[in-house]
Amino acid sequence: MKFTASQRATRTVLVLGALLATSITMTACGSGGSSTAAAGAGSSAELTAFTEQAQAAVDAASAAQTTETAPVPTGGPAPKAGVELTIIPCSMAVEGCARPARSAEEAAKALGWKPTIDDPSTGQGGASAAVQRAVATGADAILLTSIDAGSIKADLQAARDKGIVVVANMAGNADELYQAIVPPLEANFDAGYLLGQQAFLIAQERYQQPVKAIVFEDQEFATVKQRVAGFVQFVQDCADAGGGCSIEYQGKHLAADIATTLPNQVVQTVKQHPDYNTLFLGFDAALNAVVTQGLLPAGLADPSKAQGVSVDCDVANATSIAEGGFQSACIGFAFLRAGYGHVDNVNRLLDGQDAVDQGLVGKLITEANAPTDGEAWDGDFDAVAEYRKAWGLD
């Protein structure tokens, strides 16, 4: 059954009103440690305002983006000639790393630059060695995707000391070694919080319950830690407002576990917490593996009983959302334009100017607006054309 935004808000408020007297304890146990936070005793007015705020945020974040709400910057310097750009993704086999790498390569070629993708996942010594190769071969600039500065500090410092411009996509920025990051790290916290708001509304509409979440966090990545922090903060705010939201379990995993132990670990956790209704993982590749390799084979991926939410909006995840599958929502960033944004910042930095906000804003993708063409969401307007115009190419 479909609901309009106003119908969802009204229905959610009515259901939450009936839950006001319920106090649900937030617990986290297992490998993630344990903590408790009693659900707040917020007033009916406070809870109504909280719900309306969540609905307004969801409506705004799921609306089509425009050149006004997600603007491409203008006024930069003329494109430099002959720039050698080394692009280092976390892995070209990972969609969220490969998409911005490919788009940056495309943008660099459009300017007549010489881009090279050096994939550190192919057994050539990792990201550290890739940065060293870029320095040794005389790169003018380096773009890294989903590689935290803290993991290769000495190599990045060596590149900076050589006067090489260093920027990153979706990464932590220890010691400010990256001269620009797209999107900014705090956008990941906001994405996690927004997914909490969406899960809250869906849980009321679909399950007539507050969010009862199982959370798994990959602590290797600053971006993922921020996403989890945002989601957990929403749950706490919901509890404080009297909404009864709770964390039933919070655990940890590594990226290497995705194709091995994580799916079964989540299955066992779900069986131990049968009353949960929301599963949060920090990125889509992890959630997709958990669903396809764990929950579905175990018969535990019924969207009428529980939902999954995460960040990236990879093709498989967006397709599942569009088809009304277990995953109900994701936050997507238009990585096609992100690559162009990185090249724009590199050009500014090479000219001695400061990097600028590239206008990349996360979008909430749900069943109502998910792409149905088998492609990743990459924006609601032609940002590439805007960049080409700004660079004087068209």
Short mmCIF file of C-alpha atoms in Angstrom, two decimals:
data_model
loop_
_atom_site.label_atom_id
_atom_site.label_comp_id
_atom_site.label_asym_id
_atom_site.label_seq_id
_atom_site.Cartn_x
_atom_site.Cartn_y
_atom_site.Cartn_z
CA MET A 1 0.00 0.00 0.00
CA LYS A 2 1.38 3.42 -0.97
CA PHE A 3 1.12 6.56 1.16
CA THR A 4 1.64 10.20 0.29
CA ALA A 5 4.14 12.17 2.35
CA SER A 6 1.37 13.84 4.36
CA GLN A 7 -0.40 10.53 4.93
CA ARG A 8 2.83 8.95 6.15
CA ALA A 9 3.46 11.80 8.55
CA THR A 10 -0.08 11.70 9.96
CA ARG A 11 -0.07 7.94 10.30
CA THR A 12 3.35 7.94 11.95
CA VAL A 13 2.33 10.54 14.50
CA LEU A 14 -0.78 8.54 15.43
CA VAL A 15 1.20 5.35 15.86
CA LEU A 16 3.89 7.07 17.89
CA GLY A 17 1.28 8.61 20.14
CA ALA A 18 0.27 5.13 21.18
CA LEU A 19 3.90 4.33 21.94
CA LEU A 20 4.60 7.30 24.19
CA ALA A 21 4.09 5.38 27.38
CA THR A 22 6.49 2.66 26.29
CA SER A 23 10.05 2.79 27.55
CA ILE A 24 12.44 0.76 25.45
CA THR A 25 16.03 0.31 26.55
CA MET A 26 18.78 0.78 24.03
CA THR A 27 21.36 -1.98 24.32
CA ALA A 28 24.47 -2.86 22.45
CA CYS A 29 26.35 -6.07 23.09
CA GLY A 30 28.79 -8.53 21.64
CA SER A 31 31.93 -7.53 19.81
CA GLY A 32 30.82 -3.91 19.67
CA GLY A 33 30.81 -3.59 23.47
CA SER A 34 27.77 -2.69 25.50
CA SER A 35 25.97 0.46 26.49
CA THR A 36 22.50 1.44 27.56
CA ALA A 37 20.34 4.49 27.12
CA ALA A 38 16.77 4.58 28.32
CA ALA A 39 14.16 5.87 25.92
CA GLY A 40 13.26 9.46 26.68
CA ALA A 41 10.02 10.58 28.18
CA GLY A 42 9.33 13.32 25.68
CA SER A 43 5.95 14.99 25.53
CA SER A 44 3.42 14.31 22.79
CA ALA A 45 4.15 17.75 21.33
CA GLU A 46 7.88 17.05 21.34
CA LEU A 47 7.40 13.72 19.59
CA THR A 48 5.06 15.25 17.03
CA ALA A 49 7.61 17.96 16.26
CA PHE A 50 10.37 15.34 16.04
CA THR A 51 8.32 13.29 13.58
CA GLU A 52 7.45 16.31 11.46
CA GLN A 53 11.13 17.27 11.36
CA ALA A 54 12.03 13.76 10.18
CA GLN A 55 9.37 13.87 7.48
CA ALA A 56 10.51 17.29 6.27
CA ALA A 57 14.13 16.12 6.08
CA VAL A 58 13.15 12.98 4.17
CA ASP A 59 11.00 14.94 1.72
CA ALA A 60 13.76 17.47 1.05
CA ALA A 61 16.49 14.84 0.64
CA SER A 62 14.45 12.70 -1.76
CA ALA A 63 13.44 15.61 -4.01
CA ALA A 64 15.09 16.05 -7.40
CA GLN A 65 18.35 17.97 -7.17
CA THR A 66 18.78 21.12 -9.26
CA THR A 67 21.54 23.54 -10.20
CA GLU A 68 20.33 25.63 -7.26
CA THR A 69 20.27 22.89 -4.60
CA ALA A 70 23.47 21.14 -5.80
CA PRO A 71 25.35 23.83 -7.72
CA VAL A 72 28.43 23.28 -9.86
CA PRO A 73 31.03 25.96 -9.01
CA THR A 74 32.03 28.57 -11.56
CA GLY A 75 34.73 31.21 -11.81
CA GLY A 76 37.76 28.95 -11.75
CA PRO A 77 41.02 29.49 -13.63
CA ALA A 78 41.54 28.43 -17.23
CA PRO A 79 42.39 24.72 -17.43
CA LYS A 80 46.08 23.92 -17.09
CA ALA A 81 47.71 22.07 -19.98
CA GLY A 82 49.43 18.69 -19.89
CA VAL A 83 48.69 17.83 -16.26
CA GLU A 84 49.67 14.31 -15.22
CA LEU A 85 47.04 12.99 -12.78
CA THR A 86 47.42 9.68 -10.96
CA ILE A 87 44.12 8.24 -9.72
CA ILE A 88 44.34 5.69 -6.90
CA PRO A 89 41.03 3.98 -6.01
CA CYS A 90 40.63 1.69 -3.02
CA SER A 91 39.80 -0.98 -5.62
CA MET A 92 38.39 -0.83 -9.12
CA ALA A 93 36.38 -3.92 -8.20
CA VAL A 94 34.40 -1.86 -5.66
CA GLU A 95 31.70 0.24 -7.29
CA GLY A 96 31.89 3.13 -4.84
CA CYS A 97 35.64 3.47 -5.47
CA ALA A 98 35.62 2.83 -9.21
CA ARG A 99 32.86 5.24 -10.25
CA PRO A 100 34.58 8.47 -9.11
CA ALA A 101 37.90 7.15 -10.43
CA ARG A 102 36.47 6.57 -13.90
CA SER A 103 34.70 9.92 -13.96
CA ALA A 104 37.87 11.74 -12.91
CA GLU A 105 39.71 9.96 -15.72
CA GLU A 106 37.01 11.10 -18.16
CA ALA A 107 37.16 14.69 -16.89
CA ALA A 108 40.95 14.80 -17.07
CA LYS A 109 40.93 13.55 -20.65
CA ALA A 110 38.36 16.22 -21.54
CA LEU A 111 40.93 18.83 -20.46
CA GLY A 112 43.71 17.17 -22.44
CA TRP A 113 45.41 15.91 -19.28
CA LYS A 114 47.20 12.58 -18.89
CA PRO A 115 45.32 10.50 -16.29
CA THR A 116 46.53 7.13 -15.02
CA ILE A 117 44.52 4.78 -12.81
CA ASP A 118 46.79 2.80 -10.47
CA ASP A 119 44.65 0.15 -8.73
CA PRO A 120 46.38 -0.81 -5.44
CA SER A 121 44.17 -3.87 -5.00
CA THR A 122 45.89 -5.74 -7.83
CA GLY A 123 48.84 -6.93 -5.76
CA GLN A 124 51.27 -4.08 -6.45
CA GLY A 125 52.02 -3.07 -2.87
CA GLY A 126 48.81 -1.34 -1.89
CA ALA A 127 47.95 2.36 -1.70
CA SER A 128 51.30 3.26 -0.16
CA ALA A 129 53.22 1.86 -3.11
CA ALA A 130 50.80 3.50 -5.55
CA VAL A 131 51.47 6.94 -4.06
CA GLN A 132 55.20 6.27 -4.18
CA ARG A 133 54.91 5.34 -7.87
CA ALA A 134 53.01 8.55 -8.58
CA VAL A 135 55.76 10.59 -6.93
CA ALA A 136 58.50 8.68 -8.73
CA THR A 137 56.90 9.10 -12.16
CA GLY A 138 56.46 12.85 -11.77
CA ALA A 139 52.71 13.18 -11.28
CA ASP A 140 51.44 16.73 -10.92
CA ALA A 141 48.44 15.63 -8.87
CA ILE A 142 47.08 12.55 -7.11
CA LEU A 143 43.44 11.67 -6.48
CA LEU A 144 42.64 8.87 -4.04
CA THR A 145 39.18 7.37 -3.58
CA SER A 146 38.05 5.92 -0.24
CA ILE A 147 41.57 5.76 1.20
CA ASP A 148 41.97 7.52 4.54
CA ALA A 149 44.96 9.83 4.85
CA GLY A 150 45.82 8.28 8.21
CA SER A 151 46.61 4.93 6.59
CA ILE A 152 49.38 6.34 4.34
CA LYS A 153 50.48 9.52 6.12
CA ALA A 154 54.20 9.31 5.33
CA ASP A 155 53.58 8.72 1.63
CA LEU A 156 51.12 11.59 1.33
CA GLN A 157 53.47 13.90 3.20
CA ALA A 158 56.26 12.96 0.81
CA ALA A 159 54.01 13.81 -2.14
CA ARG A 160 53.02 17.13 -0.61
CA ASP A 161 56.69 17.93 0.08
CA LYS A 162 57.33 17.48 -3.65
CA GLY A 163 54.66 20.06 -4.44
CA ILE A 164 52.21 17.47 -5.76
CA VAL A 165 48.52 18.34 -5.36
CA VAL A 166 46.74 15.62 -3.36
CA VAL A 167 42.94 15.33 -3.13
CA ALA A 168 40.52 12.59 -2.13
CA ASN A 169 37.03 11.22 -2.61
CA MET A 170 35.15 9.91 0.46
CA ALA A 171 38.03 9.78 2.93
CA GLY A 172 39.28 10.80 6.34
CA ASN A 173 41.83 13.62 6.38
CA ALA A 174 44.38 13.03 9.14
CA ASP A 175 46.74 16.00 9.54
CA GLU A 176 44.94 17.78 6.67
CA LEU A 177 47.17 15.97 4.18
CA TYR A 178 44.44 16.05 1.54
CA GLN A 179 44.02 19.53 0.11
CA ALA A 180 40.39 18.87 -0.77
CA ILE A 181 37.83 16.15 -0.07
CA VAL A 182 34.59 15.58 -1.99
CA PRO A 183 32.15 15.25 -0.36
CA PRO A 184 33.25 16.68 3.00
CA LEU A 185 33.55 14.13 5.80
CA GLU A 186 30.61 15.55 7.75
CA ALA A 187 28.31 14.68 4.83
CA ASN A 188 28.68 11.07 5.95
CA PHE A 189 27.38 11.81 9.45
CA ASP A 190 24.44 13.61 7.85
CA ALA A 191 23.80 10.60 5.60
CA GLY A 192 23.64 8.25 8.58
CA TYR A 193 21.31 10.55 10.46
CA LEU A 194 19.03 10.93 7.44
CA LEU A 195 18.84 7.16 7.01
CA GLY A 196 17.77 6.99 10.64
CA GLN A 197 14.96 9.43 9.90
CA GLN A 198 13.85 7.43 6.88
CA ALA A 199 14.01 4.13 8.78
CA PHE A 200 11.98 5.72 11.60
CA LEU A 201 9.15 6.69 9.25
CA ILE A 202 9.17 3.34 7.45
CA ALA A 203 9.22 1.39 10.72
CA GLN A 204 6.07 3.19 11.86
CA GLU A 205 4.30 2.84 8.53
CA ARG A 206 5.30 -0.75 7.82
CA TYR A 207 5.74 -2.35 11.24
CA GLN A 208 3.83 -0.02 13.59
CA GLN A 209 6.98 0.09 15.72
CA PRO A 210 9.86 2.42 16.53
CA VAL A 211 13.24 1.64 15.02
CA LYS A 212 14.81 -1.45 16.62
CA ALA A 213 18.19 -1.57 14.96
CA ILE A 214 21.05 -3.95 14.42
CA VAL A 215 24.17 -2.03 13.39
CA PHE A 216 27.43 -3.32 11.94
CA GLU A 217 30.39 -0.96 11.54
CA ASP A 218 33.59 -1.29 9.53
CA GLN A 219 35.97 0.78 11.65
CA GLU A 220 38.69 0.84 8.98
CA PHE A 221 37.14 3.87 7.27
CA ALA A 222 36.53 7.34 8.70
CA THR A 223 33.57 7.84 6.38
CA VAL A 224 31.86 4.65 7.57
CA LYS A 225 32.45 5.54 11.21
CA GLN A 226 30.80 8.90 10.59
CA ARG A 227 27.79 7.25 8.92
CA VAL A 228 27.32 4.90 11.85
CA ALA A 229 27.74 7.79 14.29
CA GLY A 230 25.01 9.73 12.49
CA PHE A 231 22.59 6.80 12.55
CA VAL A 232 23.26 6.07 16.22
CA GLN A 233 22.79 9.75 17.05
CA PHE A 234 19.37 9.68 15.41
CA VAL A 235 18.37 6.65 17.47
CA GLN A 236 19.44 8.47 20.63
CA ASP A 237 17.54 11.61 19.62
CA CYS A 238 14.47 9.51 18.88
CA ALA A 239 14.68 7.87 22.31
CA ASP A 240 15.12 11.27 23.97
CA ALA A 241 12.01 12.55 22.18
CA GLY A 242 9.97 9.61 23.52
CA GLY A 243 9.90 7.70 20.24
CA GLY A 244 11.17 4.45 21.73
CA CYS A 245 13.92 3.81 19.16
CA SER A 246 16.70 1.44 20.21
CA ILE A 247 19.93 -0.22 19.16
CA GLU A 248 19.40 -3.93 19.75
CA TYR A 249 22.97 -4.87 18.81
CA GLN A 250 26.05 -3.05 17.55
CA GLY A 251 28.93 -5.06 16.12
CA LYS A 252 32.06 -4.62 14.04
CA HIS A 253 33.54 -6.12 10.90
CA LEU A 254 36.35 -5.64 8.40
CA ALA A 255 36.07 -5.12 4.66
CA ALA A 256 37.71 -8.51 4.16
CA ASP A 257 34.84 -10.14 6.08
CA ILE A 258 32.21 -9.08 3.53
CA ALA A 259 32.76 -12.06 1.24
CA THR A 260 33.56 -14.51 4.06
CA THR A 261 32.23 -14.36 7.62
CA LEU A 262 30.02 -11.26 7.73
CA PRO A 263 26.87 -12.66 6.07
CA ASN A 264 26.64 -15.55 8.52
CA GLN A 265 27.56 -13.29 11.44
CA VAL A 266 24.61 -11.04 10.62
CA VAL A 267 22.29 -14.03 10.16
CA GLN A 268 23.18 -15.34 13.62
CA THR A 269 22.71 -11.87 15.12
CA VAL A 270 19.28 -11.51 13.51
CA LYS A 271 18.26 -14.89 14.92
CA GLN A 272 19.37 -13.76 18.38
CA HIS A 273 17.35 -10.53 18.07
CA PRO A 274 14.13 -11.60 16.32
CA ASP A 275 12.29 -8.41 17.31
CA TYR A 276 14.62 -6.12 15.37
CA ASN A 277 13.22 -4.29 12.34
CA THR A 278 16.13 -2.28 10.88
CA LEU A 279 19.60 -3.34 9.73
CA PHE A 280 22.19 -0.60 9.21
CA LEU A 281 25.54 -1.17 7.51
CA GLY A 282 27.89 1.64 6.55
CA PHE A 283 28.10 0.97 2.83
CA ASP A 284 26.07 -0.78 0.16
CA ALA A 285 28.61 -3.42 -0.84
CA ALA A 286 28.49 -4.82 2.70
CA LEU A 287 24.69 -4.75 2.91
CA ASN A 288 24.27 -6.36 -0.51
CA ALA A 289 26.60 -9.21 0.44
CA VAL A 290 24.79 -9.71 3.75
CA VAL A 291 21.40 -9.85 2.03
CA THR A 292 22.31 -12.00 -0.97
CA GLN A 293 24.73 -14.37 0.78
CA GLY A 294 23.14 -14.47 4.22
CA LEU A 295 19.63 -13.20 4.86
CA LEU A 296 18.00 -14.36 1.62
CA PRO A 297 19.30 -17.95 1.78
CA ALA A 298 18.29 -18.07 5.45
CA GLY A 299 14.77 -16.81 4.72
CA LEU A 300 15.36 -13.67 6.79
CA ALA A 301 15.00 -10.93 4.15
CA ASP A 302 11.24 -10.36 4.32
CA PRO A 303 10.65 -6.58 3.92
CA SER A 304 7.32 -6.91 5.72
CA LYS A 305 9.29 -7.75 8.88
CA ALA A 306 12.52 -5.77 8.61
CA GLN A 307 14.38 -3.30 6.41
CA GLY A 308 17.98 -2.55 5.50
CA VAL A 309 19.55 0.87 4.94
CA SER A 310 23.05 1.96 3.91
CA VAL A 311 25.07 4.47 1.89
CA ASP A 312 26.35 4.57 -1.74
CA CYS A 313 23.33 3.44 -3.81
CA ASP A 314 25.26 0.85 -5.79
CA VAL A 315 23.41 -0.60 -8.77
CA ALA A 316 22.40 -3.86 -7.05
CA ASN A 317 21.13 -2.01 -3.99
CA ALA A 318 19.22 0.63 -5.93
CA THR A 319 17.61 -2.12 -8.01
CA SER A 320 16.53 -3.96 -4.86
CA ILE A 321 15.05 -0.75 -3.47
CA ALA A 322 13.14 -0.08 -6.70
CA GLU A 323 11.71 -3.60 -6.60
CA GLY A 324 10.51 -3.28 -3.00
CA GLY A 325 13.19 -5.61 -1.64
CA PHE A 326 14.71 -5.89 1.83
CA GLN A 327 16.66 -2.65 1.47
CA SER A 328 14.29 0.27 1.82
CA ALA A 329 16.66 3.20 1.24
CA CYS A 330 20.19 4.37 0.55
CA ILE A 331 21.97 7.70 0.38
CA GLY A 332 23.58 8.25 -3.00
CA PHE A 333 26.23 10.73 -4.09
CA ALA A 334 26.51 11.57 -7.79
CA PHE A 335 29.96 10.09 -8.33
CA LEU A 336 29.96 10.91 -12.05
CA ARG A 337 30.06 14.60 -11.23
CA ALA A 338 32.36 13.93 -8.26
CA GLY A 339 35.20 13.02 -10.60
CA TYR A 340 34.69 16.26 -12.48
CA GLY A 341 34.65 18.10 -9.16
CA HIS A 342 38.00 16.63 -8.19
CA VAL A 343 39.53 17.68 -11.49
CA ASP A 344 38.08 21.18 -11.00
CA ASN A 345 39.69 21.40 -7.55
CA VAL A 346 43.01 20.05 -8.83
CA ASN A 347 43.03 22.73 -11.53
CA ARG A 348 42.36 25.45 -8.96
CA LEU A 349 45.04 24.15 -6.60
CA LEU A 350 47.62 23.92 -9.39
CA ASP A 351 46.87 27.58 -10.13
CA GLY A 352 47.57 28.52 -6.52
CA GLN A 353 43.91 29.01 -5.64
CA ASP A 354 41.93 27.35 -2.87
CA ALA A 355 39.73 24.34 -3.51
CA VAL A 356 36.00 25.10 -3.43
CA ASP A 357 32.81 23.33 -2.42
CA GLN A 358 31.83 21.21 -5.41
CA GLY A 359 28.14 21.14 -4.46
CA LEU A 360 27.95 17.36 -4.09
CA VAL A 361 24.89 16.63 -1.94
CA GLY A 362 23.67 13.22 -0.82
CA LYS A 363 20.25 12.16 -2.10
CA LEU A 364 17.84 9.83 -0.32
CA ILE A 365 16.88 7.02 -2.70
CA THR A 366 13.70 5.08 -1.87
CA GLU A 367 11.28 2.87 -3.75
CA ALA A 368 9.49 6.02 -4.92
CA ASN A 369 12.50 7.52 -6.74
CA ALA A 370 15.01 4.69 -7.25
CA PRO A 371 16.41 4.27 -10.78
CA THR A 372 14.75 1.47 -12.73
CA ASP A 373 17.15 1.37 -15.69
CA GLY A 374 19.79 -0.80 -14.05
CA GLU A 375 22.14 2.15 -13.63
CA ALA A 376 23.47 3.90 -10.54
CA TRP A 377 21.89 7.22 -9.59
CA ASP A 378 24.26 9.90 -10.83
CA GLY A 379 22.36 13.14 -10.40
CA ASP A 380 19.13 14.73 -11.55
CA PHE A 381 20.63 17.20 -14.02
CA ASP A 382 23.58 17.22 -16.40
CA ALA A 383 26.36 18.38 -14.09
CA VAL A 384 29.00 17.31 -16.62
CA ALA A 385 27.63 19.85 -19.09
CA GLU A 386 27.84 22.50 -16.36
CA TYR A 387 31.51 21.67 -15.73
CA ARG A 388 32.35 21.70 -19.44
CA LYS A 389 30.70 25.10 -19.74
CA ALA A 390 32.59 26.42 -16.71
CA TRP A 391 35.87 25.16 -18.20
CA GLY A 392 35.17 26.81 -21.56
CA LEU A 393 34.93 23.52 -23.44
CA ASP A 394 31.39 24.10 -24.75
#
